[in-house]
C-alpha cells in the first residue's frame, strides 16, 4: 500500500512538473508569437523576448551572457542548434547586431532572423539539416548601453558609440566599437579624439563590448565558418579588409558569395546592395569586427549595411522593417547555405530524413505525455 | 585619387553623384518634387589644371514622390584652393525636371497662407522614422533647404544626407513668400558625424525655396539636448 502511495505521489509530482513546464513553454511560445517584429523594441523588451524564445523552444535554443557593457549590462546571445544525428562536431555561424546604437534596423533584423528560424526549422528540411550541422549564435544587441541611450529622449536618437566615460581631459563619452577590434587597430578611418564619432578607443580591445565578442568567438575560431555583423545604412555588403592595401586571401570567393547574396536580396523587393571592400565602396577603416574575424582565420566575414540609401538613413520607418528584414534574411541565408554546403558536402539528406522520422515519433510520444500531464 | 574611368560602384563616383542630387534638390526641389540618387552607371574623373577635379557621370535619378526614375548626364567640378568653394554642377535629364506639380504647390501655398496660426513641427522624422501626413510637406521643405547646405559643404571626402528636421517654424511675412526658420541635422557618412545647421528660408511656387541665412551650430558634446534655437 505504502509503496503504491509513494509511486503514485512520484507519478503525480512528475506530471505536475511536466504540466508546469508545459504551461511555461506554452506561455513563452504564445508570447513570442504575439511579439511584433515590425516594430522597434526597447532593450528591456528585447531581453524579455530572448527569455521567451529560449523558454518556448528548449530543444532548439539556449542563451548565454558572455560579457558586460561599460555600464554593466548583460551582453546576451541566443544559440540555435539541433542534435547532430551522427554526433559530429558542430560548426559555428556568428551573427551580431547593434554595434552602433542608432542603427535600429540591425537589432530588428536579428530578432526577425530568430523568428524565421524558430518558425520554419520544423518544416524547412534544409534549415533543419543546417541546424543539425551548425550552431548559429545570434547577439541581438552588442552595444546595449548605446542602444538604451538612443531611447532616452528625442535628442539622443542618433548616438553611435558606446557609453564609456570620457577619458581624462575630455568631456565626450563613448568609443566607436567598430573601430576598437584588434585588426590593424588605429591605422585608417579612425580618430584619436574622444569627441569624434569614429574614436577608436585607447587601445585595441580596450572596450568591454568589443573584448567580449573577441573572447567568445576567440574560443571557437577553429569551428567558425562565417561571421556576419549587421549595420545600417547604405545597402552594402562589405568584405574584408578595411585597409586599402590589405587583401583577404579568398577575396575572389568572398566577392562571388557576396554577389550571390546581393542577387537574392534584390529578388525580393528590387533593392540593390553593392558588394565590395570598405575602401572600395565606402571608406577605409580599421579595427572593425569583420576585419578581426577574417584576420583570426574565419573564412567568411561580412558587414551588412541594411536600408536605406539616405532618404531616412538611420531613422528607417517601421513600415520598412518587414521588407528590409526579408531581404536581409535572404542574403544571410544565402551566405550561410553556401558555407554550410561547402563544409558538409550536402548529400546527407537521406540520413537527416531517417533521424527526422525518429525525432518525430519521439516528439509525438513526449507531446502525448505532456498533454496527459496538463489534463491531470 | 582615382583618375580616368571610374568604377561606378566605388566611392569616388558615388560621392560626386550625391552632389548632383543636392544640386537638383536645391534648384528644382519643392514640397512635391524631391530627387534621390538611384544609381551610378559610369563615371570619369580628370584633374583640371590648378583648379581642381572634374567628374563626368552617367547616373539614374529618382523623383521620389512620383516614383519615376530617369537617366541623367552630369558634370561635377570640385575646386581646390585656399577658400572653401561649392562644387560646380551641370546636369541634364530629358524629362525628369519638367514640372507638373504646379497645381499641388499652389494649393499647399494657399492653404498655408490662409492658416490662422503659424505652422510648427519637430522631429521629422521621429525616432521610429514616422512623419505625420500633415507634416510631410514641411519635411520636404526641410530637405530642399538643407540641400543647399549639403551642396555648399560637399567635397570629394564627404557624403551628406539630411538625417532629420529637428525643428521647423513658420514666421510671419508681409510679402507673398512663406518664411520658415528650421534646425536640421545632417549626417556626414565619411566621418559619421551629425552636424547641426540653422536655416532661414522662403518658399513660394514661382520662386521655389530660397535660403536667406545658414549657420552651422556648434556640436555640444557634453549636453544631451541640441542648443536651443528659439
mmCIF file with all atom_site columns, N, CA and C in Angstrom, chain A residues 228 234-240 254-255 257-263 265 272-278 280-281 290 301-306 331-332 335:
data_model
loop_
_atom_site.group_PDB
_atom_site.id
_atom_site.type_symbol
_atom_site.label_atom_id
_atom_site.label_alt_id
_atom_site.label_comp_id
_atom_site.label_asym_id
_atom_site.label_entity_id
_atom_site.label_seq_id
_atom_site.pdbx_PDB_ins_code
_atom_site.Cartn_x
_atom_site.Cartn_y
_atom_site.Cartn_z
_atom_site.occupancy
_atom_site.B_iso_or_equiv
_atom_site.pdbx_formal_charge
_atom_site.auth_seq_id
_atom_site.auth_comp_id
_atom_site.auth_asym_id
_atom_site.auth_atom_id
_atom_site.pdbx_PDB_model_num
ATOM 1   N N  . UNK A 1 228 ? 28.888 37.214 -39.462 1.00 0.00 ? 228 UNK A N  1
ATOM 2   C CA . UNK A 1 228 ? 28.093 38.274 -40.087 1.00 0.00 ? 228 UNK A CA 1
ATOM 3   C C  . UNK A 1 228 ? 27.804 39.351 -39.053 1.00 0.00 ? 228 UNK A C  1
ATOM 4   N N  . UNK A 1 234 ? 22.955 52.163 -46.018 1.00 0.00 ? 234 UNK A N  1
ATOM 5   C CA . UNK A 1 234 ? 23.745 52.290 -47.236 1.00 0.00 ? 234 UNK A CA 1
ATOM 6   C C  . UNK A 1 234 ? 23.518 51.191 -48.248 1.00 0.00 ? 234 UNK A C  1
ATOM 7   N N  . UNK A 1 235 ? 22.915 50.069 -47.825 1.00 0.00 ? 235 UNK A N  1
ATOM 8   C CA . UNK A 1 235 ? 22.650 48.960 -48.745 1.00 0.00 ? 235 UNK A CA 1
ATOM 9   C C  . UNK A 1 235 ? 23.949 48.452 -49.372 1.00 0.00 ? 235 UNK A C  1
ATOM 10  N N  . UNK A 1 236 ? 24.806 47.931 -48.497 1.00 0.00 ? 236 UNK A N  1
ATOM 11  C CA . UNK A 1 236 ? 26.112 47.437 -48.925 1.00 0.00 ? 236 UNK A CA 1
ATOM 12  C C  . UNK A 1 236 ? 26.373 46.070 -48.300 1.00 0.00 ? 236 UNK A C  1
ATOM 13  N N  . UNK A 1 237 ? 27.154 45.252 -49.003 1.00 0.00 ? 237 UNK A N  1
ATOM 14  C CA . UNK A 1 237 ? 27.689 44.019 -48.424 1.00 0.00 ? 237 UNK A CA 1
ATOM 15  C C  . UNK A 1 237 ? 29.200 44.193 -48.442 1.00 0.00 ? 237 UNK A C  1
ATOM 16  N N  . UNK A 1 238 ? 29.794 44.392 -47.269 1.00 0.00 ? 238 UNK A N  1
ATOM 17  C CA . UNK A 1 238 ? 31.219 44.728 -47.168 1.00 0.00 ? 238 UNK A CA 1
ATOM 18  C C  . UNK A 1 238 ? 32.022 43.499 -46.823 1.00 0.00 ? 238 UNK A C  1
ATOM 19  N N  . UNK A 1 239 ? 33.100 43.285 -47.589 1.00 0.00 ? 239 UNK A N  1
ATOM 20  C CA . UNK A 1 239 ? 34.001 42.188 -47.261 1.00 0.00 ? 239 UNK A CA 1
ATOM 21  C C  . UNK A 1 239 ? 35.324 42.751 -46.741 1.00 0.00 ? 239 UNK A C  1
ATOM 22  N N  . UNK A 1 240 ? 36.081 41.890 -46.050 1.00 0.00 ? 240 UNK A N  1
ATOM 23  C CA . UNK A 1 240 ? 37.356 42.389 -45.516 1.00 0.00 ? 240 UNK A CA 1
ATOM 24  C C  . UNK A 1 240 ? 38.332 42.704 -46.657 1.00 0.00 ? 240 UNK A C  1
ATOM 25  N N  . UNK A 1 254 ? 35.006 35.550 -51.639 1.00 0.00 ? 254 UNK A N  1
ATOM 26  C CA . UNK A 1 254 ? 34.193 36.459 -50.824 1.00 0.00 ? 254 UNK A CA 1
ATOM 27  C C  . UNK A 1 254 ? 33.322 37.335 -51.719 1.00 0.00 ? 254 UNK A C  1
ATOM 28  N N  . UNK A 1 255 ? 33.890 37.792 -52.833 1.00 0.00 ? 255 UNK A N  1
ATOM 29  C CA . UNK A 1 255 ? 33.115 38.628 -53.757 1.00 0.00 ? 255 UNK A CA 1
ATOM 30  C C  . UNK A 1 255 ? 31.983 37.817 -54.381 1.00 0.00 ? 255 UNK A C  1
ATOM 31  N N  . UNK A 1 257 ? 30.474 35.053 -53.393 1.00 0.00 ? 257 UNK A N  1
ATOM 32  C CA . UNK A 1 257 ? 29.437 34.691 -52.418 1.00 0.00 ? 257 UNK A CA 1
ATOM 33  C C  . UNK A 1 257 ? 28.630 35.922 -52.028 1.00 0.00 ? 257 UNK A C  1
ATOM 34  N N  . UNK A 1 258 ? 29.318 37.057 -51.912 1.00 0.00 ? 258 UNK A N  1
ATOM 35  C CA . UNK A 1 258 ? 28.634 38.317 -51.600 1.00 0.00 ? 258 UNK A CA 1
ATOM 36  C C  . UNK A 1 258 ? 27.696 38.737 -52.724 1.00 0.00 ? 258 UNK A C  1
ATOM 37  N N  . UNK A 1 259 ? 28.162 38.584 -53.969 1.00 0.00 ? 259 UNK A N  1
ATOM 38  C CA . UNK A 1 259 ? 27.320 38.948 -55.118 1.00 0.00 ? 259 UNK A CA 1
ATOM 39  C C  . UNK A 1 259 ? 26.093 38.047 -55.194 1.00 0.00 ? 259 UNK A C  1
ATOM 40  N N  . UNK A 1 260 ? 26.277 36.768 -54.886 1.00 0.00 ? 260 UNK A N  1
ATOM 41  C CA . UNK A 1 260 ? 25.134 35.840 -54.889 1.00 0.00 ? 260 UNK A CA 1
ATOM 42  C C  . UNK A 1 260 ? 24.116 36.262 -53.839 1.00 0.00 ? 260 UNK A C  1
ATOM 43  N N  . UNK A 1 261 ? 24.607 36.687 -52.685 1.00 0.00 ? 261 UNK A N  1
ATOM 44  C CA . UNK A 1 261 ? 23.699 37.139 -51.620 1.00 0.00 ? 261 UNK A CA 1
ATOM 45  C C  . UNK A 1 261 ? 22.951 38.393 -52.068 1.00 0.00 ? 261 UNK A C  1
ATOM 46  N N  . UNK A 1 262 ? 23.670 39.332 -52.685 1.00 0.00 ? 262 UNK A N  1
ATOM 47  C CA . UNK A 1 262 ? 23.034 40.573 -53.127 1.00 0.00 ? 262 UNK A CA 1
ATOM 48  C C  . UNK A 1 262 ? 21.964 40.284 -54.185 1.00 0.00 ? 262 UNK A C  1
ATOM 49  N N  . UNK A 1 263 ? 22.237 39.302 -55.046 1.00 0.00 ? 263 UNK A N  1
ATOM 50  C CA . UNK A 1 263 ? 21.257 38.923 -56.067 1.00 0.00 ? 263 UNK A CA 1
ATOM 51  C C  . UNK A 1 263 ? 19.983 38.381 -55.418 1.00 0.00 ? 263 UNK A C  1
ATOM 52  N N  . UNK A 1 265 ? 18.939 39.125 -52.440 1.00 0.00 ? 265 UNK A N  1
ATOM 53  C CA . UNK A 1 265 ? 18.284 40.230 -51.745 1.00 0.00 ? 265 UNK A CA 1
ATOM 54  C C  . UNK A 1 265 ? 17.457 41.063 -52.720 1.00 0.00 ? 265 UNK A C  1
ATOM 55  N N  . UNK A 1 272 ? 18.828 47.264 -54.521 1.00 0.00 ? 272 UNK A N  1
ATOM 56  C CA . UNK A 1 272 ? 20.194 46.932 -54.886 1.00 0.00 ? 272 UNK A CA 1
ATOM 57  C C  . UNK A 1 272 ? 21.125 47.052 -53.696 1.00 0.00 ? 272 UNK A C  1
ATOM 58  N N  . UNK A 1 273 ? 21.980 46.047 -53.506 1.00 0.00 ? 273 UNK A N  1
ATOM 59  C CA . UNK A 1 273 ? 23.023 46.079 -52.488 1.00 0.00 ? 273 UNK A CA 1
ATOM 60  C C  . UNK A 1 273 ? 24.358 45.956 -53.214 1.00 0.00 ? 273 UNK A C  1
ATOM 61  N N  . UNK A 1 274 ? 25.267 46.876 -52.926 1.00 0.00 ? 274 UNK A N  1
ATOM 62  C CA . UNK A 1 274 ? 26.562 46.892 -53.594 1.00 0.00 ? 274 UNK A CA 1
ATOM 63  C C  . UNK A 1 274 ? 27.555 46.075 -52.789 1.00 0.00 ? 274 UNK A C  1
ATOM 64  N N  . UNK A 1 275 ? 28.379 45.288 -53.497 1.00 0.00 ? 275 UNK A N  1
ATOM 65  C CA . UNK A 1 275 ? 29.318 44.374 -52.834 1.00 0.00 ? 275 UNK A CA 1
ATOM 66  C C  . UNK A 1 275 ? 30.738 44.849 -53.064 1.00 0.00 ? 275 UNK A C  1
ATOM 67  N N  . UNK A 1 276 ? 31.540 44.869 -52.008 1.00 0.00 ? 276 UNK A N  1
ATOM 68  C CA . UNK A 1 276 ? 32.945 45.243 -52.177 1.00 0.00 ? 276 UNK A CA 1
ATOM 69  C C  . UNK A 1 276 ? 33.609 45.432 -50.835 1.00 0.00 ? 276 UNK A C  1
ATOM 70  N N  . UNK A 1 277 ? 34.890 45.765 -50.850 1.00 0.00 ? 277 UNK A N  1
ATOM 71  C CA . UNK A 1 277 ? 35.563 46.080 -49.594 1.00 0.00 ? 277 UNK A CA 1
ATOM 72  C C  . UNK A 1 277 ? 35.184 47.500 -49.197 1.00 0.00 ? 277 UNK A C  1
ATOM 73  N N  . UNK A 1 278 ? 35.365 47.793 -47.921 1.00 0.00 ? 278 UNK A N  1
ATOM 74  C CA . UNK A 1 278 ? 35.025 49.123 -47.440 1.00 0.00 ? 278 UNK A CA 1
ATOM 75  C C  . UNK A 1 278 ? 35.831 50.224 -48.134 1.00 0.00 ? 278 UNK A C  1
ATOM 76  N N  . UNK A 1 280 ? 36.817 50.291 -51.078 1.00 0.00 ? 280 UNK A N  1
ATOM 77  C CA . UNK A 1 280 ? 36.347 50.450 -52.445 1.00 0.00 ? 280 UNK A CA 1
ATOM 78  C C  . UNK A 1 280 ? 35.031 51.222 -52.486 1.00 0.00 ? 280 UNK A C  1
ATOM 79  N N  . UNK A 1 281 ? 34.038 50.763 -51.690 1.00 0.00 ? 281 UNK A N  1
ATOM 80  C CA . UNK A 1 281 ? 32.680 51.271 -51.888 1.00 0.00 ? 281 UNK A CA 1
ATOM 81  C C  . UNK A 1 281 ? 32.176 52.196 -50.785 1.00 0.00 ? 281 UNK A C  1
ATOM 82  N N  . UNK A 1 290 ? 34.441 42.809 -38.443 1.00 0.00 ? 290 UNK A N  1
ATOM 83  C CA . UNK A 1 290 ? 34.555 41.987 -39.655 1.00 0.00 ? 290 UNK A CA 1
ATOM 84  C C  . UNK A 1 290 ? 36.010 41.686 -39.982 1.00 0.00 ? 290 UNK A C  1
ATOM 85  N N  . UNK A 1 301 ? 33.533 36.499 -43.743 1.00 0.00 ? 301 UNK A N  1
ATOM 86  C CA . UNK A 1 301 ? 33.232 37.557 -42.792 1.00 0.00 ? 301 UNK A CA 1
ATOM 87  C C  . UNK A 1 301 ? 32.661 38.725 -43.572 1.00 0.00 ? 301 UNK A C  1
ATOM 88  N N  . UNK A 1 302 ? 31.451 39.151 -43.206 1.00 0.00 ? 302 UNK A N  1
ATOM 89  C CA . UNK A 1 302 ? 30.807 40.241 -43.936 1.00 0.00 ? 302 UNK A CA 1
ATOM 90  C C  . UNK A 1 302 ? 30.160 41.226 -42.980 1.00 0.00 ? 302 UNK A C  1
ATOM 91  N N  . UNK A 1 303 ? 30.178 42.514 -43.383 1.00 0.00 ? 303 UNK A N  1
ATOM 92  C CA . UNK A 1 303 ? 29.332 43.523 -42.748 1.00 0.00 ? 303 UNK A CA 1
ATOM 93  C C  . UNK A 1 303 ? 28.158 43.746 -43.688 1.00 0.00 ? 303 UNK A C  1
ATOM 94  N N  . UNK A 1 304 ? 26.939 43.631 -43.168 1.00 0.00 ? 304 UNK A N  1
ATOM 95  C CA . UNK A 1 304 ? 25.754 44.011 -43.940 1.00 0.00 ? 304 UNK A CA 1
ATOM 96  C C  . UNK A 1 304 ? 25.394 45.438 -43.534 1.00 0.00 ? 304 UNK A C  1
ATOM 97  N N  . UNK A 1 305 ? 25.293 46.345 -44.519 1.00 0.00 ? 305 UNK A N  1
ATOM 98  C CA . UNK A 1 305 ? 24.720 47.663 -44.244 1.00 0.00 ? 305 UNK A CA 1
ATOM 99  C C  . UNK A 1 305 ? 23.316 47.624 -44.856 1.00 0.00 ? 305 UNK A C  1
ATOM 100 N N  . UNK A 1 306 ? 22.304 47.644 -44.000 1.00 0.00 ? 306 UNK A N  1
ATOM 101 C CA . UNK A 1 306 ? 20.920 47.482 -44.470 1.00 0.00 ? 306 UNK A CA 1
ATOM 102 C C  . UNK A 1 306 ? 20.353 48.798 -45.013 1.00 0.00 ? 306 UNK A C  1
ATOM 103 N N  . UNK A 1 331 ? 19.635 37.306 -47.921 1.00 0.00 ? 331 UNK A N  1
ATOM 104 C CA . UNK A 1 331 ? 21.078 37.468 -48.118 1.00 0.00 ? 331 UNK A CA 1
ATOM 105 C C  . UNK A 1 331 ? 21.883 36.649 -47.128 1.00 0.00 ? 331 UNK A C  1
ATOM 106 N N  . UNK A 1 332 ? 21.499 36.728 -45.857 1.00 0.00 ? 332 UNK A N  1
ATOM 107 C CA . UNK A 1 332 ? 22.226 35.994 -44.817 1.00 0.00 ? 332 UNK A CA 1
ATOM 108 C C  . UNK A 1 332 ? 22.125 34.490 -45.055 1.00 0.00 ? 332 UNK A C  1
ATOM 109 N N  . UNK A 1 335 ? 24.416 33.191 -47.781 1.00 0.00 ? 335 UNK A N  1
ATOM 110 C CA . UNK A 1 335 ? 25.808 33.016 -47.357 1.00 0.00 ? 335 UNK A CA 1
ATOM 111 C C  . UNK A 1 335 ? 25.938 31.808 -46.436 1.00 0.00 ? 335 UNK A C  1
#
